[in-house]
Every structure is written in structure tokens, then in C-alpha cells.
GROMACS .gro file of C-alpha atoms in nm:
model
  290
    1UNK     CA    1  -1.017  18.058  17.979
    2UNK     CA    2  -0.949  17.671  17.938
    3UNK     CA    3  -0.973  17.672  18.333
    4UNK     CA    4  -1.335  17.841  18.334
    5UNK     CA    5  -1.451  17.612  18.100
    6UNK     CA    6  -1.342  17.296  18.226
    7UNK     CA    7  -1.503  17.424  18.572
    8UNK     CA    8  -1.813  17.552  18.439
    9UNK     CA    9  -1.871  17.173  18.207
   10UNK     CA   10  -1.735  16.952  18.556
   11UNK     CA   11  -2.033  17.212  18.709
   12UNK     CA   12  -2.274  17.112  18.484
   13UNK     CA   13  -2.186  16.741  18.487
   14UNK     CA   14  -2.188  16.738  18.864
   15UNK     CA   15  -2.506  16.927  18.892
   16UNK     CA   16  -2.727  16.777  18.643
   17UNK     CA   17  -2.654  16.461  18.767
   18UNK     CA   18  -2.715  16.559  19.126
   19UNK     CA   19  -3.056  16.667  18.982
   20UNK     CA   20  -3.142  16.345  18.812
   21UNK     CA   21  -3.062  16.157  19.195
   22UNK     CA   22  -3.276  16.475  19.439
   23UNK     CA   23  -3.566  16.576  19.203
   24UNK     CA   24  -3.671  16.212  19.286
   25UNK     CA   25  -3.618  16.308  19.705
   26UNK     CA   26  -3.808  16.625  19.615
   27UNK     CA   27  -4.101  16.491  19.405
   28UNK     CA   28  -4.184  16.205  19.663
   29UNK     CA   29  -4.172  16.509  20.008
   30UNK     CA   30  -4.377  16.740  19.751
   31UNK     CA   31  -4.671  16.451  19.734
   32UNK     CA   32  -4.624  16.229  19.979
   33UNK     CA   33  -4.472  16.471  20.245
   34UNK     CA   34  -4.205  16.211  20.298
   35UNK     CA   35  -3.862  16.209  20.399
   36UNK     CA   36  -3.690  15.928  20.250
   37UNK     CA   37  -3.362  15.881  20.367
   38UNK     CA   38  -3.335  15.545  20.227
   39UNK     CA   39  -3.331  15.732  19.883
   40UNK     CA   40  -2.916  15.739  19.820
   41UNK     CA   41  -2.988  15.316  19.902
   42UNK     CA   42  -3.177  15.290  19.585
   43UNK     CA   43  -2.977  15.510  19.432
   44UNK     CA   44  -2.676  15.269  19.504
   45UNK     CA   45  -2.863  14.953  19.464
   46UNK     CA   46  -2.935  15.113  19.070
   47UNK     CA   47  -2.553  15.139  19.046
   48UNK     CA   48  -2.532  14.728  19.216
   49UNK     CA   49  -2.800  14.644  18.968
   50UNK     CA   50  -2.613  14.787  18.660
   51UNK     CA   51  -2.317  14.609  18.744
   52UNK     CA   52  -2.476  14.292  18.780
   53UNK     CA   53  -2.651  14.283  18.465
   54UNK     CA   54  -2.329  14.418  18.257
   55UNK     CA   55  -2.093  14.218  18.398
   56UNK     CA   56  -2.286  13.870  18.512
   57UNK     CA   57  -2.523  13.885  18.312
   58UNK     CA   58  -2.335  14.050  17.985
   59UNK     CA   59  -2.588  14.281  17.839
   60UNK     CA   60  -2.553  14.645  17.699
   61UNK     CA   61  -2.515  14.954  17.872
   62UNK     CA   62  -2.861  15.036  17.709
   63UNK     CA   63  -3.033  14.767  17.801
   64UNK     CA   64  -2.920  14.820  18.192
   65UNK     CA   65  -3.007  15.132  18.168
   66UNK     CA   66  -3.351  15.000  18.101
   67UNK     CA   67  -3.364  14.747  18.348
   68UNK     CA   68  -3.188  14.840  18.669
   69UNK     CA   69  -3.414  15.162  18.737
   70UNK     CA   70  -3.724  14.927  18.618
   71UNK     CA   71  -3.565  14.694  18.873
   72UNK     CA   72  -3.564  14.932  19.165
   73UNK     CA   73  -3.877  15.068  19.088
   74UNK     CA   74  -4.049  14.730  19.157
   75UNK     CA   75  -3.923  14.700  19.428
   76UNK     CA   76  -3.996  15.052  19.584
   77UNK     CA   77  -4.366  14.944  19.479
   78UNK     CA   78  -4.363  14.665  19.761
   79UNK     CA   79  -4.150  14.895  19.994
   80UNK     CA   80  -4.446  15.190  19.988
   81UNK     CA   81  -4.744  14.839  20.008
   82UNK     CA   82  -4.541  14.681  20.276
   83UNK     CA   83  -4.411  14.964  20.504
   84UNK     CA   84  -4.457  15.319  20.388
   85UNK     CA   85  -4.852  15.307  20.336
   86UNK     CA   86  -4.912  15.300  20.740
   87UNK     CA   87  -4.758  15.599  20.825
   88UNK     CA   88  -4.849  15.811  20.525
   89UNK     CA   89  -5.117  16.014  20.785
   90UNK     CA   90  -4.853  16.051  21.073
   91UNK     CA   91  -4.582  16.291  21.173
   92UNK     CA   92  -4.330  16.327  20.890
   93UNK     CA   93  -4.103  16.196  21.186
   94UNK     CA   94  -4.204  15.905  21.175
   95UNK     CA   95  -4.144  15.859  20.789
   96UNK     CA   96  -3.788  15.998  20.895
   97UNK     CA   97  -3.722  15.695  21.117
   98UNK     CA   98  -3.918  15.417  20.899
   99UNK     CA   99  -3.676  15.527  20.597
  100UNK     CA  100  -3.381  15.557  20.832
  101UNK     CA  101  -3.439  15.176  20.934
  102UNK     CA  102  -3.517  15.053  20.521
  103UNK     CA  103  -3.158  15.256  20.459
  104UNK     CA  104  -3.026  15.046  20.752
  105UNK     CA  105  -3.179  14.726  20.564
  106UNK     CA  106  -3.095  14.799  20.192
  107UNK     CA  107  -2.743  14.850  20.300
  108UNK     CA  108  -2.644  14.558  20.501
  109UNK     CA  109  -2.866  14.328  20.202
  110UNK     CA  110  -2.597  14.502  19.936
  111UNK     CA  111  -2.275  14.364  20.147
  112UNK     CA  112  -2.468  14.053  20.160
  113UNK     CA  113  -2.534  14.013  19.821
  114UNK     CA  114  -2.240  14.180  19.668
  115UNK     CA  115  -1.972  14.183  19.899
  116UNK     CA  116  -1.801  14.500  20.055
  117UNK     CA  117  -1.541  14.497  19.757
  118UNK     CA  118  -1.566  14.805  19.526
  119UNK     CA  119  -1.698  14.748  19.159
  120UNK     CA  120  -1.623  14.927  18.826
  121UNK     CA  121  -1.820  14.939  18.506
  122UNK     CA  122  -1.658  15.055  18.197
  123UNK     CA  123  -1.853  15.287  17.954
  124UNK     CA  124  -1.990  15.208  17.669
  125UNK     CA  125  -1.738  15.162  17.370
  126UNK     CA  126  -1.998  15.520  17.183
  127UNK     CA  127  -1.874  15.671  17.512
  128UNK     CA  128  -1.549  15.639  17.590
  129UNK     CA  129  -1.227  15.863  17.494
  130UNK     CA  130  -1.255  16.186  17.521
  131UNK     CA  131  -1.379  16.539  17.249
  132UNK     CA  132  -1.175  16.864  17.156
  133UNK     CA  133  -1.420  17.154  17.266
  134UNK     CA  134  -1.405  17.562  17.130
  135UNK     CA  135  -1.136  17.700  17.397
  136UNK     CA  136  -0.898  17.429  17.397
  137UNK     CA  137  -1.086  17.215  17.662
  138UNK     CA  138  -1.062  16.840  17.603
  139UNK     CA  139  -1.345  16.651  17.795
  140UNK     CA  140  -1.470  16.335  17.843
  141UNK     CA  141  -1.725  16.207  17.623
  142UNK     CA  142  -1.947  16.029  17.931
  143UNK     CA  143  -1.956  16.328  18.095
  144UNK     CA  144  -2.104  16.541  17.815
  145UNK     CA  145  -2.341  16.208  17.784
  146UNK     CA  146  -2.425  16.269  18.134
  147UNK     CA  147  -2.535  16.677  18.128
  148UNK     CA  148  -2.768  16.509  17.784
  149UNK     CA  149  -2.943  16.276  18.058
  150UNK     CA  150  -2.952  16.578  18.312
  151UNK     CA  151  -3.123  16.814  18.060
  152UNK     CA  152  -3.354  16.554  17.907
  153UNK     CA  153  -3.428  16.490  18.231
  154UNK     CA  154  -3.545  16.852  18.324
  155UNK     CA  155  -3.736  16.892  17.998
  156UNK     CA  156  -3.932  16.544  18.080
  157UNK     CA  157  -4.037  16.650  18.424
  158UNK     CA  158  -4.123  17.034  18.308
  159UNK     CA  159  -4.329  16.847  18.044
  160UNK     CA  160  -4.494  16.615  18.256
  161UNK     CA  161  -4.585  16.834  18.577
  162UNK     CA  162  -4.702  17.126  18.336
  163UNK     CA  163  -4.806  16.945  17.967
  164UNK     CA  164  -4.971  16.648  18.072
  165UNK     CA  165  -5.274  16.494  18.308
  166UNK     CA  166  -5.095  16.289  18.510
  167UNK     CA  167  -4.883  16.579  18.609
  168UNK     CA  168  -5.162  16.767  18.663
  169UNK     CA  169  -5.299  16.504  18.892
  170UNK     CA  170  -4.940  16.465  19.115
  171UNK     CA  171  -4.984  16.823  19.153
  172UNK     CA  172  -5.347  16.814  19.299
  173UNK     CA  173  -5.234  16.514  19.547
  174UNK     CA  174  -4.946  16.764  19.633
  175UNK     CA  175  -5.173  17.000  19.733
  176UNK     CA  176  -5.504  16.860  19.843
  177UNK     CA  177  -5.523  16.449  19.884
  178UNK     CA  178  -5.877  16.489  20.056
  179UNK     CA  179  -5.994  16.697  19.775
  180UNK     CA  180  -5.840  16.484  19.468
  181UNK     CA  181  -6.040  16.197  19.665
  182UNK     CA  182  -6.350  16.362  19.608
  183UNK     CA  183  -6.281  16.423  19.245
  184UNK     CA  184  -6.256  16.030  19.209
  185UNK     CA  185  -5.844  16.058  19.131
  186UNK     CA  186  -5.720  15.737  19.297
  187UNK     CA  187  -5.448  15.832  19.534
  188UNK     CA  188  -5.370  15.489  19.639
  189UNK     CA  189  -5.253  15.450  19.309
  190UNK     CA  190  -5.079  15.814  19.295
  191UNK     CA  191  -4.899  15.797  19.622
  192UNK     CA  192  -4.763  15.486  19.524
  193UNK     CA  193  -4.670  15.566  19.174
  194UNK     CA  194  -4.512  15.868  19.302
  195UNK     CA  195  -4.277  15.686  19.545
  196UNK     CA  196  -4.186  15.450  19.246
  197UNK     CA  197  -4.103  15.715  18.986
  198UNK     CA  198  -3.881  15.838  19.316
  199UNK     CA  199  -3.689  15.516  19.358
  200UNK     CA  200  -3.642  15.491  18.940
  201UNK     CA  201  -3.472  15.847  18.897
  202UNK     CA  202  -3.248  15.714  19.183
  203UNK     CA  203  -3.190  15.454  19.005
  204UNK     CA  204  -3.145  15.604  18.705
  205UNK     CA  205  -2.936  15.842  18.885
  206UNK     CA  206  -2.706  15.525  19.000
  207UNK     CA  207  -2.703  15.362  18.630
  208UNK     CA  208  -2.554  15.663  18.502
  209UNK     CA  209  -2.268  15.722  18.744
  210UNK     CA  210  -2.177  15.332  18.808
  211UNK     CA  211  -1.926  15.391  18.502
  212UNK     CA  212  -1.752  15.773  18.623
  213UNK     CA  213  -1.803  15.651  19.028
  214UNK     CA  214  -1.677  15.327  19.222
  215UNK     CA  215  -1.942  15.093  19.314
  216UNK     CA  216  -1.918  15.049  19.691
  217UNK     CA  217  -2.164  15.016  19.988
  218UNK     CA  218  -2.071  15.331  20.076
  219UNK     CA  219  -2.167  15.533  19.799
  220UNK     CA  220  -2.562  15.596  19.927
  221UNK     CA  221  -2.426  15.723  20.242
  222UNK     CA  222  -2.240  16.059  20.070
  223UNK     CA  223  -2.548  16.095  19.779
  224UNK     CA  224  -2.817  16.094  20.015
  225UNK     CA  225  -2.612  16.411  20.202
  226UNK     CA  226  -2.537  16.639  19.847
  227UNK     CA  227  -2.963  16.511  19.805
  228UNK     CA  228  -3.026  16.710  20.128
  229UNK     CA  229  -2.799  16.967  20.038
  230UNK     CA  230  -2.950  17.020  19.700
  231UNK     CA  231  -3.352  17.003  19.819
  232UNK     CA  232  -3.249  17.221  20.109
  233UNK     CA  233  -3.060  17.497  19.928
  234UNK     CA  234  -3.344  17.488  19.644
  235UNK     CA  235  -3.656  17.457  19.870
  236UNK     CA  236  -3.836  17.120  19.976
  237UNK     CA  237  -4.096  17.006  19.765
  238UNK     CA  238  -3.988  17.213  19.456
  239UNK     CA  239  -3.934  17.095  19.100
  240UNK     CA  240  -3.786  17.410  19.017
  241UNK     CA  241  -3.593  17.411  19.354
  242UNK     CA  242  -3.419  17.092  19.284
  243UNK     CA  243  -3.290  17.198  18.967
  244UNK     CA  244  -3.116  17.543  19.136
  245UNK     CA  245  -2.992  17.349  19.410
  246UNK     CA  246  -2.838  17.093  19.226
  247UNK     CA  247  -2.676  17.396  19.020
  248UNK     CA  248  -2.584  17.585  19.279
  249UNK     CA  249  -2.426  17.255  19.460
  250UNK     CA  250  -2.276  17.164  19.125
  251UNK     CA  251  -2.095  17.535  19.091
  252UNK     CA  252  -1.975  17.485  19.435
  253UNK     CA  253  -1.816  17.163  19.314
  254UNK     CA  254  -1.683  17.273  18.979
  255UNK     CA  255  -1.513  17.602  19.093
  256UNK     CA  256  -1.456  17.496  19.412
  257UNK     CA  257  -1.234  17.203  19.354
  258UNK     CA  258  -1.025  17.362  19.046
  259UNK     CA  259  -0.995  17.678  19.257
  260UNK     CA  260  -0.989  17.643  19.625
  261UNK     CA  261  -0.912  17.238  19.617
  262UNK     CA  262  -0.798  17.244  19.995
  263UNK     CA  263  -1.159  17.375  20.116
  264UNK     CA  264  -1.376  17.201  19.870
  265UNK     CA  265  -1.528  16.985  20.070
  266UNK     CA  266  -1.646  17.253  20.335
  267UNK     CA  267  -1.792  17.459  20.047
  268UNK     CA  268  -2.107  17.281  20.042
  269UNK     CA  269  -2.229  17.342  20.383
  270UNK     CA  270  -2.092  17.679  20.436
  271UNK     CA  271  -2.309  17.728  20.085
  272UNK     CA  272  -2.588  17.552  20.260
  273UNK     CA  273  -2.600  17.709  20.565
  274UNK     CA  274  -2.594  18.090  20.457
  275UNK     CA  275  -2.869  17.987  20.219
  276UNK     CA  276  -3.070  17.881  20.526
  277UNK     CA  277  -2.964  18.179  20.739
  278UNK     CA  278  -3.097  18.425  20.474
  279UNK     CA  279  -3.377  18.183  20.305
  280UNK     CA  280  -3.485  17.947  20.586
  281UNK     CA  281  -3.737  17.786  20.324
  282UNK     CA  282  -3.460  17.761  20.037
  283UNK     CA  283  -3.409  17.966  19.728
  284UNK     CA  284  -3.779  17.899  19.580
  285UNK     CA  285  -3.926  18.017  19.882
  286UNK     CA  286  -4.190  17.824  20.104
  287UNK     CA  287  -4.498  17.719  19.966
  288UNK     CA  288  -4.313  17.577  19.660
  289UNK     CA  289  -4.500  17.203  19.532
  290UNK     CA  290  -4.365  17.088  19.227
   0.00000   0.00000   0.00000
């Protein structure tokens, strides 16, 4: 029973955060009908930022986790004024290769900046050690810290695509940008708020698993592939999507790797690819926006 548990919680820890790092992916394709495959970049540049301001710079886990998503967010505001904005009317290929190149750019700037050396961040002192649970299962404390940011998380985004007006208005760029223009919403100002609030769950995303991952150039690479995996398992362009892909992906972890270790990292694309042989369009079906 201690076995199930501790593979259901490592489920839930894996999959909620996977959640946090490709609802972001998800939201920006479901407006923008964008590809970003420079999104595991700022989701390691979050994790680079985090590091810098808790170990150079000395301040609080809370305050990075602030600052660093603000931090990327800013700058994905003069990525989508620079670059992004010109080919926001063209094939989605073309966003494909335009975010291939910034992912090119971010990465070689982050072994310029940082080094190629591997960084660690410690946990907050409220967050370290580890808690007795019902069943005999003794867990970490950050990771039951992390499944609280993963379900906030949900409920924020539920609240805000379906409780509030600027929800409402992402939803109507989702679906008609020509038609939001005529209703005087300014979609300048969406589109690029949209690719910002992207780039911050990254971030946020990053911030969060700086202290459970190692902080390397590498780590965008393998996010930005469980990202894909989790949009294209759930459906592209679906909140709801997102959240059963990352489950699904996080399951595949969890039981996978305490159960069948020696395949574990196969599991996700076998999981992946009989989802796309039976749902082509992903578990949420086609059509899905937010």
C-alpha cells in the first residue's frame, strides 16, 4: 500500500508541475496559434534567474519566486514586439522555426552568462525535511509544496478563463481575432499579454523545480519534450487538455518508474503515440480552445 501511495503522490508531484510548465505552451497555441519551442528556454532561464537572485544576490525563496517569473515575463514582452509580432498572420511553420532559432539564442546566452556548470538551490528552511503521511509513506515536504502550486495553479486559470473578463476576452481572441477587433478589444495588447503570461508560468514552472532539479543548460531541452507530450496527449489549445495530459504523463512517471524502472523512459511515447493512434486530436478532442 506504502508503494501505491508513494507512486500515486511522485504522480501528482510530477504532473502538476508538468502542468504549471505546458498550460503556458497551450494557452499561447490556443490564442496566438503559436508553437513556441523556445518555451522549455524560459522555463530554464526562470530556474537561472532563481539561482541568481538566491545565491548572488541573497534574497528569499519568496521573493524569487516573485521576481524571476516577473523577470522572464519582461522579457517575453520584447521577444513577441521584436520578433513574434511579424509572423503572427503566417503559417504556424513559420512560428515553428522563429521559436526554434530564439531557443537556439536563449540557450547559447545561458552558457554565456552562467557557464555550462550545473547549479543547485536549496529549499527553503519551511520546506525542507520531510512529513509522516496515513499509510506509512514519508515524503518530502517540497514536493507536497509543489502539488499546492500545481492545484492553485489549476483553480487560478479555471477562475480566470471562466469567472472573470479578461478570461472572457483571451477566449474571444482564441476564437475570433477579426471579430474581438470589431468589438473594440485591443488584441495588440491581448496577443502580447498572452505570450507574457506564457513565458511567466514557465518561469514559474522553473522557480519551483530549481530546488528538486539541477540547474543546467540542458534542462529546457528535456521540458520542452514532456511540454509536447503533455499538450499532445491532452489536445492542443486546451486548458482542460493540459491538465489530463500532464496527469496522464505524470501517472506514466509515478508508476512507471517504481514499477517497470527499466522501461520508464519509453513509457511516455509509447503513451503518446497510442493516444494519437486512437485520438489524433488528443484526449479533449479537436476543437478544444481554452
Amino acid at each position: 500500500m506504502s508503494s501505491f501511495g508513494m507512486a500515486l503522490l511522485n504522480s501528482l508531484d510530477i504532473g502538476l508541475l508538468l502542468f504549471v510548465i505546458a498550460v503556458g505552451l497551450n494557452i499561447v497555441f490556443g490564442v496566438l496559434n503559436v508553437i513556441n519551442f523556445a518555451h522549455g528556454a524560459l522555463y530554464m532561464l526562470g530556474a537561472y534567474l532563481a539561482y541568481s537572485c538566491m545565491t548572488l544576490l541573497g534574497l528569499s525563496f519568496w521573493i524569487t519566486l516573485l521576481l524571476a517569473p516577473l523577470g522572464v515575463a519582461v522579457l517575453a514582452v520584447f521577444i513577441d514586439r521584436l520578433m513574434l509580432r511579424f509572423i503572427y498572420q503566417r503559417e504556424i511553420s513559420d512560428s515553428l522555426l522563429l521559436t526554434f532559432a530564439l531557443l537556439l539564442i536563449l540557450n547559447e546566452s545561458v552558457r554565456l552568462i552562467w557557464g555550462t556548470g550545473i547549479h543547485v538551490i536549496d529549499p527553503p528552511l519551511l520546506l525542507q525535511g520531510t512529513v509522516s503521511l496515513p499509510g506509512g509513506i514519508t515524503y518530502p515536504i517540497y514536493s507536497l509544496f509543489v502539488v499546492l502550486v500545481g492545484l492553485v495553479v489549476v483553480c487560478a486559470l479555471w477562475l480566470l478563463f471562466n469567472r472573470t473578463r479578461v478570461g472572457k476576452i483571451m477566449r474571444a481572441a482564441a476564437l475570433d481575432r477579426e471579430m474581438a477587433q470589431v468589438l473594440c478589444i485591443n488584441t495588440k495588447l491581448v496577443i502580447t499579454s498572452v505570450f507574457a503570461f506564457g513565458a511567466w508560468l514557465a518561469a514559474v514552472g522553473g522557480v519551483v523545480a530549481a530546488p528538486m532539479r539541477a540547474i543546467d543548460p540542458g534542462m529546457g531541452d528535456k521540458i520542452i519534450i514532456e511540454s509536447f507530450i503533455v499538450v499532445v496527449i491532452g489536445g492542443l489549445g486546451s486548458f482542460p487538455g493540459a491538465l489530463l495530459g500532464a496527469i496522464v504523463l505524470g501517472l506514466i512517471y509515478g508508476f512507471g518508474g517504481r514499477f517497470f524502472p527499466e522501461v520508464n523512459l519509453i513509457l511516455p511515447f509509447v503513451g503518446m503515440a497510442i493516444v494519437l493512434l486512437l485520438k489524433p486530436h488528443g484526449l479533449m478532442g479537436k476543437g478544444a480552445t481554452l
